[in-house]
């Protein structure tokens, strides 16, 4: 509640000034990196991924409910193929951020390391650093160090095993000039987190020759979760492999989705409400 | 002899390496620096293949000139070189003896002996130019004895000053000069305590002071350290060594301290620390920078430099805690095989001198081949897959219990027959047929079959 009397009002103003200096209060709107997929950008109030935020991308596992065991990230890549992170989308996002500014990119955790040729297509291989940190605490620490370095950075972080406190710390660290993409597996979709947006990417069957995914905005800070209209889109990898393009208007209205998919999205709509409540 | 001829003669094949005189010179200089630490402070490299040592006053440390020479020859042989040596009153004399007398170890103590030993040697032993040697040869002058028998006064007018100069330098009539290598002593700082201490604060304070002192001496030399060895001298134990490595040269005590601090916490102090020693092992140039006032205008280039500096400071912090092998960058490799087309190297091994941006851009550009489409995730090692096919050569039906929806391919990749592969796995030695396979749930896998043994593997996924 604002204070009204003379000296106290001055104190109030000083507090606001300090807040401004510390970056807690800012006049300018945060910088936004459009995802490059127009209908998805339109669905986010900010118009894209905001700089200084944590954005969570969970892999959907094609409805394979049995694979619930967390895979330790030290284990070899060959064990990880069952629930890989949505790397193509992550590469697409890193690529579109890199076109807007020239950030350093850190891939923290073995499971987030993309293949060389996929990285080449995004055009950031020479500014990429790969950090091998098996434990969640180490990954968090590494992400914080990079985000707090005061440079333009994109941190792609293996977020498996991170709880609410850890994501909050990450969010605080990202507040400067960084942007963090937190990659998680399917079974962590319902863990509470402080991320600004939370997405779910699951593979989608196609009759074409290019991989397709359905991208779903599960949660976005500053908007009400609308259970009625699921925010899902189909995307397809571009012909030249440099990113993804949107191929469909929101799914789930019967245009392209199967009954099973609609079913699942409704279930997820509920879970996003739960996540919001707990956060 | 041509290479083909040599290959035909040697059953195992000759070792072929390009002739690179600059690298030879560099190696010789390093050898000179090495010898200057062990045998004599004054050592000069004499390209292409000789070292000149001034051992005046050094011989008694080795109990005699001959012992010194033998020790030196043994040590150089151990390094993998074949070598011969000679001790003589003049540099040129020793050079000639080592080269033209067929004994491994010659020691000549005084000038008359030297002149007598040199006399039967060919004129080439004076290190003369080829055209001078040809001119002498035409006159029938083949040995040094014959050369010194010629009238001195006539030599300069007929052959120039070089001939008489060389003769006089070999016999000790003229003054010889050599340019010795001057190995740079690395900046170092020692701080010894009055007695051993087990207090952590004293140790950290001493380390801070040592790092500040190193930073100051680096600043005076306009240098920055890429590696600093911190030694904690422990009572009754071997010194504890802490190596700080930086991805860019640095002399900022704050930064160095940040790297050292977490490492100090885990130090085993034993019965107490007696002192701290810091040595900047690898130093490269780091130009002075102009300080700017608060809010002063700064160019875009300066900002980029600052960014790169802050980022590499963060990388140093990561490497020092997670280990050097955990902070990596990608390097392109000239190979068409997906598992070999890139490799990860530690950030710390970044080439310090090259203009990093342009070099790697070019290297990457070469491998940005069009039309080839690879998955976003590759497995470290391909995983064997169980498949069922419609016919033995026919289309894929099921892969790892997932039914196949569609399949594209094959794309054949031949093995690199020009590379020896002793230890590589069997699948990497065969030609492979790659398929892009879509499972029923929409996942796209990158699958290959080895052409000879016909085994199936999953190599990657469009995740």
XYZ file of C-alpha atoms in Angstrom, chain A residues 33 93-103 105 122-124 154:
17
model
C 12.508 -13.103 -29.222
C 14.654 -21.421 -31.030
C 18.402 -20.975 -30.524
C 18.731 -20.245 -34.216
C 16.024 -17.597 -34.191
C 17.476 -15.972 -31.069
C 20.928 -16.028 -32.686
C 19.568 -14.211 -35.696
C 18.285 -11.406 -33.454
C 21.438 -11.036 -31.331
C 24.757 -12.853 -31.273
C 24.626 -14.836 -28.053
C 25.094 -20.779 -26.446
C 21.405 -23.194 -37.010
C 24.642 -21.321 -37.640
C 25.901 -21.173 -34.057
C 21.296 -18.755 -24.325
